[in-house]
PDB file of C-alpha atoms in Angstrom:
ATOM      1  CA  MET M1202      85.940 102.643  94.791  1.00 68.00           C
ATOM      2  CA  ILE M1203      86.729 103.149  98.337  1.00 70.00           C
ATOM      3  CA  HIS M1204      86.524 106.819  97.740  1.00 64.00           C
ATOM      4  CA  SER M1205      83.181 106.570  96.121  1.00 66.00           C
ATOM      5  CA  LEU M1206      81.631 105.039  99.241  1.00 66.00           C
ATOM      6  CA  VAL M1207      83.346 107.106 101.818  1.00 69.00           C
ATOM      7  CA  ASN M1208      84.349 110.485 100.548  1.00 70.00           C
ATOM      8  CA  PRO M1209      82.625 113.182 102.561  1.00 68.00           C
ATOM      9  CA  SER M1210      82.344 115.565  99.804  1.00 71.00           C
ATOM     10  CA  ASN M1211      80.099 113.023  97.936  1.00 69.00           C
ATOM     11  CA  ILE M1212      76.881 115.354  96.253  1.00 74.00           C
ATOM     12  CA  HIS M1213      75.938 112.904  93.432  1.00 73.00           C
ATOM     13  CA  TYR M1214      75.356 109.496  93.673  1.00 71.00           C
ATOM     14  CA  VAL M1215      75.282 106.494  91.429  1.00 75.00           C
ATOM     15  CA  TYR M1216      73.215 103.895  93.522  1.00 78.00           C
ATOM     16  CA  ILE M1217      75.835 104.035  96.633  1.00 74.00           C
ATOM     17  CA  PHE M1218      78.830 105.322  94.859  1.00 74.00           C
ATOM     18  CA  GLY M1219      79.488 108.905  94.839  1.00 78.00           C
ATOM     19  CA  ILE M1220      80.857 110.525  91.977  1.00 76.00           C
ATOM     20  CA  GLU M1221      82.891 112.948  93.235  1.00 80.00           C
ATOM     21  CA  GLY M1222      84.935 110.529  95.167  1.00 79.00           C
ATOM     22  CA  PHE M1223      85.156 108.019  92.434  1.00 80.00           C
ATOM     23  CA  ASN M1224      86.759 111.207  90.380  1.00 82.00           C
ATOM     24  CA  TYR M1225      89.150 111.973  93.086  1.00 80.00           C
ATOM     25  CA  GLY M1226      90.018 108.239  93.787  1.00 82.00           C
ATOM     26  CA  LEU M1227      90.756 107.712  89.773  1.00 84.00           C
ATOM     27  CA  ILE M1228      92.840 110.812  89.801  1.00 86.00           C
ATOM     28  CA  THR M1229      94.827 109.622  92.610  1.00 85.00           C
ATOM     29  CA  ALA M1230      95.229 106.359  91.039  1.00 88.00           C
ATOM     30  CA  LEU M1231      96.328 107.537  87.849  1.00 90.00           C
ATOM     31  CA  ARG M1232      98.857 109.886  89.354  1.00 91.00           C
ATOM     32  CA  LEU M1233     100.321 106.837  91.707  1.00 91.00           C
ATOM     33  CA  PHE M1234     100.599 104.920  88.183  1.00 92.00           C
ATOM     34  CA  ASN M1235     102.427 107.476  86.628  1.00 91.00           C
ATOM     35  CA  ILE M1236     104.945 107.643  89.634  1.00 91.00           C
ATOM     36  CA  ALA M1237     105.368 103.905  89.430  1.00 90.00           C
ATOM     37  CA  ALA M1238     105.732 104.285  85.519  1.00 91.00           C
ATOM     38  CA  LEU M1239     108.386 106.944  85.901  1.00 89.00           C
ATOM     39  CA  ALA M1240     110.222 105.005  88.317  1.00 84.00           C
ATOM     40  CA  GLN M1241     110.161 101.798  86.234  1.00 86.00           C
ATOM     41  CA  LEU M1242     111.738 103.812  83.468  1.00 88.00           C
ATOM     42  CA  PHE M1243     114.202 105.441  85.358  1.00 83.00           C
ATOM     43  CA  LEU M1244     115.256 101.886  86.362  1.00 80.00           C
ATOM     44  CA  LEU M1245     115.145 100.634  82.925  1.00 86.00           C
ATOM     45  CA  LEU M1246     117.398 103.628  81.565  1.00 87.00           C
ATOM     46  CA  ASN M1247     120.078 103.453  84.191  1.00 84.00           C
ATOM     47  CA  PRO M1248     122.454 100.863  85.444  1.00 86.00           C
ATOM     48  CA  LEU M1249     121.587  99.740  89.094  1.00 82.00           C
ATOM     49  CA  HIS M1250     125.219 100.526  90.482  1.00 84.00           C
ATOM     50  CA  GLU M1251     124.761 104.466  88.795  1.00 85.00           C
ATOM     51  CA  ILE M1252     121.451 104.421  90.742  1.00 83.00           C
ATOM     52  CA  ILE M1253     122.814 103.409  93.866  1.00 84.00           C
ATOM     53  CA  SER M1254     125.651 105.604  93.564  1.00 84.00           C
ATOM     54  CA  ALA M1255     123.552 108.558  92.867  1.00 82.00           C
ATOM     55  CA  MET M1256     121.557 107.746  96.062  1.00 82.00           C
ATOM     56  CA  SER M1257     125.098 107.486  98.085  1.00 81.00           C
ATOM     57  CA  TRP M1258     125.867 111.104  96.588  1.00 82.00           C
ATOM     58  CA  ILE M1259     122.397 112.257  98.062  1.00 83.00           C
ATOM     59  CA  HIS M1260     123.076 110.822 101.376  1.00 81.00           C
ATOM     60  CA  PRO M1261     125.510 107.756 102.078  1.00 75.00           C
ATOM     61  CA  ASP M1262     122.875 105.862 104.098  1.00 81.00           C
ATOM     62  CA  LEU M1263     120.555 106.182 101.294  1.00 83.00           C
ATOM     63  CA  GLY M1264     122.421 104.455  98.911  1.00 82.00           C
ATOM     64  CA  ILE M1265     123.372 101.603 101.338  1.00 82.00           C
ATOM     65  CA  ILE M1266     119.742 101.082 102.279  1.00 82.00           C
ATOM     66  CA  LEU M1267     118.827 100.938  98.596  1.00 83.00           C
ATOM     67  CA  ALA M1268     121.719  98.418  97.847  1.00 83.00           C
ATOM     68  CA  LEU M1269     120.433  96.115 100.857  1.00 83.00           C
ATOM     69  CA  VAL M1270     116.901  96.261  99.855  1.00 81.00           C
ATOM     70  CA  LEU M1271     117.722  95.388  96.296  1.00 80.00           C
ATOM     71  CA  SER M1272     120.044  92.717  97.305  1.00 80.00           C
ATOM     72  CA  THR M1273     117.553  91.004  99.718  1.00 82.00           C
ATOM     73  CA  LEU M1274     114.352  90.900  97.193  1.00 81.00           C
ATOM     74  CA  PRO M1275     115.556  87.765  95.495  1.00 85.00           C
ATOM     75  CA  VAL M1276     116.337  86.017  98.738  1.00 84.00           C
ATOM     76  CA  MET M1277     112.903  86.923 100.196  1.00 85.00           C
ATOM     77  CA  HIS M1278     111.341  85.860  96.960  1.00 87.00           C
ATOM     78  CA  GLN M1279     113.020  82.218  96.971  1.00 88.00           C
ATOM     79  CA  GLN M1280     111.936  82.183 100.675  1.00 86.00           C
ATOM     80  CA  MET M1281     108.261  83.065  99.601  1.00 86.00           C
ATOM     81  CA  GLU M1282     108.458  80.200  97.017  1.00 88.00           C
ATOM     82  CA  ILE M1283     110.049  77.533  99.793  1.00 88.00           C
ATOM     83  CA  THR M1284     107.268  78.616 102.315  1.00 85.00           C
ATOM     84  CA  LEU M1285     104.382  78.373  99.821  1.00 84.00           C
ATOM     85  CA  LYS M1286     105.761  74.959  98.911  1.00 87.00           C
ATOM     86  CA  VAL M1287     106.020  73.680 102.749  1.00 85.00           C
ATOM     87  CA  GLN M1288     102.668  75.179 103.827  1.00 83.00           C
ATOM     88  CA  THR M1289     101.049  73.475 100.554  1.00 83.00           C
ATOM     89  CA  ALA M1290     102.602  69.983 101.471  1.00 87.00           C
ATOM     90  CA  ARG M1291     101.331  70.410 105.176  1.00 84.00           C
ATOM     91  CA  GLY M1292      97.893  70.889 103.943  1.00 82.00           C
ATOM     92  CA  LEU M1293      97.242  74.876 103.096  1.00 78.00           C
ATOM     93  CA  ARG M1294      94.352  75.028 100.689  1.00 77.00           C
ATOM     94  CA  HIS M1295      94.066  78.276  98.524  1.00 74.00           C
ATOM     95  CA  GLY M1296      90.193  78.043  98.211  1.00 75.00           C
ATOM     96  CA  ARG M1297      87.952  79.529  95.472  1.00 78.00           C
ATOM     97  CA  PHE M1298      86.846  82.575  97.462  1.00 81.00           C
ATOM     98  CA  PRO M1299      89.224  85.732  97.871  1.00 80.00           C
ATOM     99  CA  TRP M1300      89.070  85.707 101.790  1.00 79.00           C
ATOM    100  CA  GLN M1301      90.063  81.797 101.587  1.00 79.00           C
ATOM    101  CA  ARG M1302      93.037  83.175  99.555  1.00 78.00           C
ATOM    102  CA  LEU M1303      93.846  86.053 101.812  1.00 81.00           C
ATOM    103  CA  TYR M1304      94.061  83.593 104.517  1.00 81.00           C
ATOM    104  CA  ALA M1305      96.409  81.172 102.690  1.00 78.00           C
ATOM    105  CA  TYR M1306      98.616  83.956 101.676  1.00 80.00           C
ATOM    106  CA  LEU M1307      98.699  85.666 105.211  1.00 81.00           C
ATOM    107  CA  VAL M1308      99.655  82.157 106.859  1.00 79.00           C
ATOM    108  CA  ILE M1309     102.621  82.700 104.201  1.00 83.00           C
ATOM    109  CA  LEU M1310     103.649  86.329 104.533  1.00 84.00           C
ATOM    110  CA  ILE M1311     103.864  86.326 108.272  1.00 84.00           C
ATOM    111  CA  PRO M1312     107.160  84.075 108.546  1.00 83.00           C
ATOM    112  CA  ILE M1313     108.383  85.919 105.583  1.00 85.00           C
ATOM    113  CA  ILE M1314     107.984  89.356 107.320  1.00 85.00           C
ATOM    114  CA  VAL M1315     109.699  87.880 110.636  1.00 86.00           C
ATOM    115  CA  LYS M1316     112.499  86.354 108.649  1.00 85.00           C
ATOM    116  CA  ALA M1317     113.120  89.661 106.673  1.00 83.00           C
ATOM    117  CA  LEU M1318     113.150  91.786 109.934  1.00 83.00           C
ATOM    118  CA  VAL M1319     115.475  89.181 111.552  1.00 87.00           C
ATOM    119  CA  ARG M1320     117.882  89.378 108.351  1.00 84.00           C
ATOM    120  CA  GLY M1321     117.905  93.190 108.695  1.00 82.00           C
ATOM    121  CA  GLN M1322     118.817  93.087 112.321  1.00 85.00           C
ATOM    122  CA  VAL M1323     121.783  90.889 111.459  1.00 86.00           C
ATOM    123  CA  LEU M1324     122.686  93.083 108.580  1.00 82.00           C
ATOM    124  CA  ALA M1325     122.633  96.077 110.694  1.00 80.00           C
ATOM    125  CA  GLN M1326     124.825  94.378 113.133  1.00 84.00           C
ATOM    126  CA  LEU M1327     127.004  93.384 110.557  1.00 83.00           C
ATOM    127  CA  LEU M1328     127.198  96.778 109.256  1.00 80.00           C
ATOM    128  CA  HIS M1329     128.004  98.367 112.699  1.00 77.00           C
ATOM    129  CA  VAL M1330     130.509  95.524 113.412  1.00 82.00           C
ATOM    130  CA  ARG M1331     132.553  96.388 110.116  1.00 78.00           C
ATOM    131  CA  GLY M1332     132.553 100.172 111.174  1.00 77.00           C
ATOM    132  CA  TYR M1333     129.913 101.530 108.670  1.00 74.00           C
ATOM    133  CA  GLY M1334     129.622 105.128 108.461  1.00 67.00           C
ATOM    134  CA  LEU M1335     133.055 106.026 110.125  1.00 71.00           C
ATOM    135  CA  HIS M1336     134.700 106.872 106.816  1.00 67.00           C
ATOM    136  CA  ILE M1337     132.552 109.293 104.657  1.00 61.00           C
ATOM    137  CA  GLU M1338     133.660 110.352 101.180  1.00 65.00           C
ATOM    138  CA  LYS M1339     131.868 112.677  98.945  1.00 64.00           C
ATOM    139  CA  ARG M1340     131.004 111.730  95.277  1.00 64.00           C
ATOM    140  CA  ASN M1341     130.405 113.833  92.114  1.00 73.00           C
ATOM    141  CA  LEU M1342     127.151 113.094  90.175  1.00 72.00           C
ATOM    142  CA  MET M1343     127.424 113.117  86.202  1.00 80.00           C
ATOM    143  CA  LEU M1344     123.731 113.173  84.825  1.00 83.00           C
ATOM    144  CA  GLY M1345     123.407 111.583  81.236  1.00 86.00           C
ATOM    145  CA  ASN M1346     120.973 112.406  78.549  1.00 89.00           C
ATOM    146  CA  SER M1347     118.377 110.035  79.979  1.00 88.00           C
ATOM    147  CA  ASP M1348     118.535 111.274  83.381  1.00 86.00           C
ATOM    148  CA  LYS M1349     118.127 114.811  82.300  1.00 89.00           C
ATOM    149  CA  LEU M1350     115.172 113.675  80.310  1.00 90.00           C
ATOM    150  CA  VAL M1351     113.590 111.890  83.109  1.00 89.00           C
ATOM    151  CA  ILE M1352     114.178 114.583  85.654  1.00 90.00           C
ATOM    152  CA  PHE M1353     112.342 116.938  82.698  1.00 92.00           C
ATOM    153  CA  LEU M1354     109.657 114.737  82.406  1.00 91.00           C
ATOM    154  CA  SER M1355     109.042 114.480  86.214  1.00 91.00           C
ATOM    155  CA  PHE M1356     108.998 118.203  86.443  1.00 92.00           C
ATOM    156  CA  GLY M1357     106.740 118.750  83.584  1.00 92.00           C
ATOM    157  CA  PHE M1358     104.619 116.000  85.176  1.00 90.00           C
ATOM    158  CA  LEU M1359     104.528 117.721  88.526  1.00 89.00           C
ATOM    159  CA  ILE M1360     103.788 121.036  87.056  1.00 90.00           C
ATOM    160  CA  ALA M1361     100.898 119.744  85.075  1.00 88.00           C
ATOM    161  CA  ASN M1362      99.411 117.947  88.140  1.00 85.00           C
ATOM    162  CA  LEU M1363      99.815 121.273  90.054  1.00 84.00           C
ATOM    163  CA  LEU M1364      98.117 123.272  87.450  1.00 86.00           C
ATOM    164  CA  LEU M1365      95.135 120.740  87.207  1.00 82.00           C
ATOM    165  CA  ALA M1366      94.517 120.935  90.771  1.00 78.00           C
ATOM    166  CA  ASN M1367      94.751 124.766  90.855  1.00 78.00           C
ATOM    167  CA  ALA M1368      92.170 124.708  87.960  1.00 77.00           C
ATOM    168  CA  SER M1369      89.943 122.213  89.699  1.00 72.00           C
ATOM    169  CA  LEU M1370      90.297 124.282  93.053  1.00 67.00           C
ATOM    170  CA  LEU M1371      89.577 127.384  91.032  1.00 69.00           C
ATOM    171  CA  ALA M1372      86.427 125.721  89.680  1.00 71.00           C
ATOM    172  CA  GLY M1373      84.910 124.785  92.642  1.00 63.00           C
ATOM    173  CA  LEU M1374      85.080 128.252  94.203  1.00 54.00           C
TER     174      LEU M1374
END
């Protein structure tokens, strides 16, 4: 909807909404949805330790980053629930209107983000103290049939998007 309001290439309008901007925003949203769906399919078809080891094979730091992020998500979720309960007990009102709910969750999210940054700094210090990155070994990546299928579908999706983008550019000329 934002693209339909502010896209500079809008020529045709329905009230204040530009049709060209709406089409562009819709295509972008669908592409992002497809990327998220493919990522979810990839996560469902492969065990987590294989994904982390594959990322480590690409670059050792990438695997450790993914492992640390995935290990801290449940902790952050638990911290969010605790902070929500504490703030509600202190008198935080959620309100009926969206801006009231946004303010309520902003009051909750700020401490969560600060605690996540502090936790990330502590993890970085622990990795440094334990000598992370001193011994780097190479790993071989073995692709299964489901991995090959997801890669094939991803490349097909990429080629289809490139063809559609090329066709729309040529149609515009």
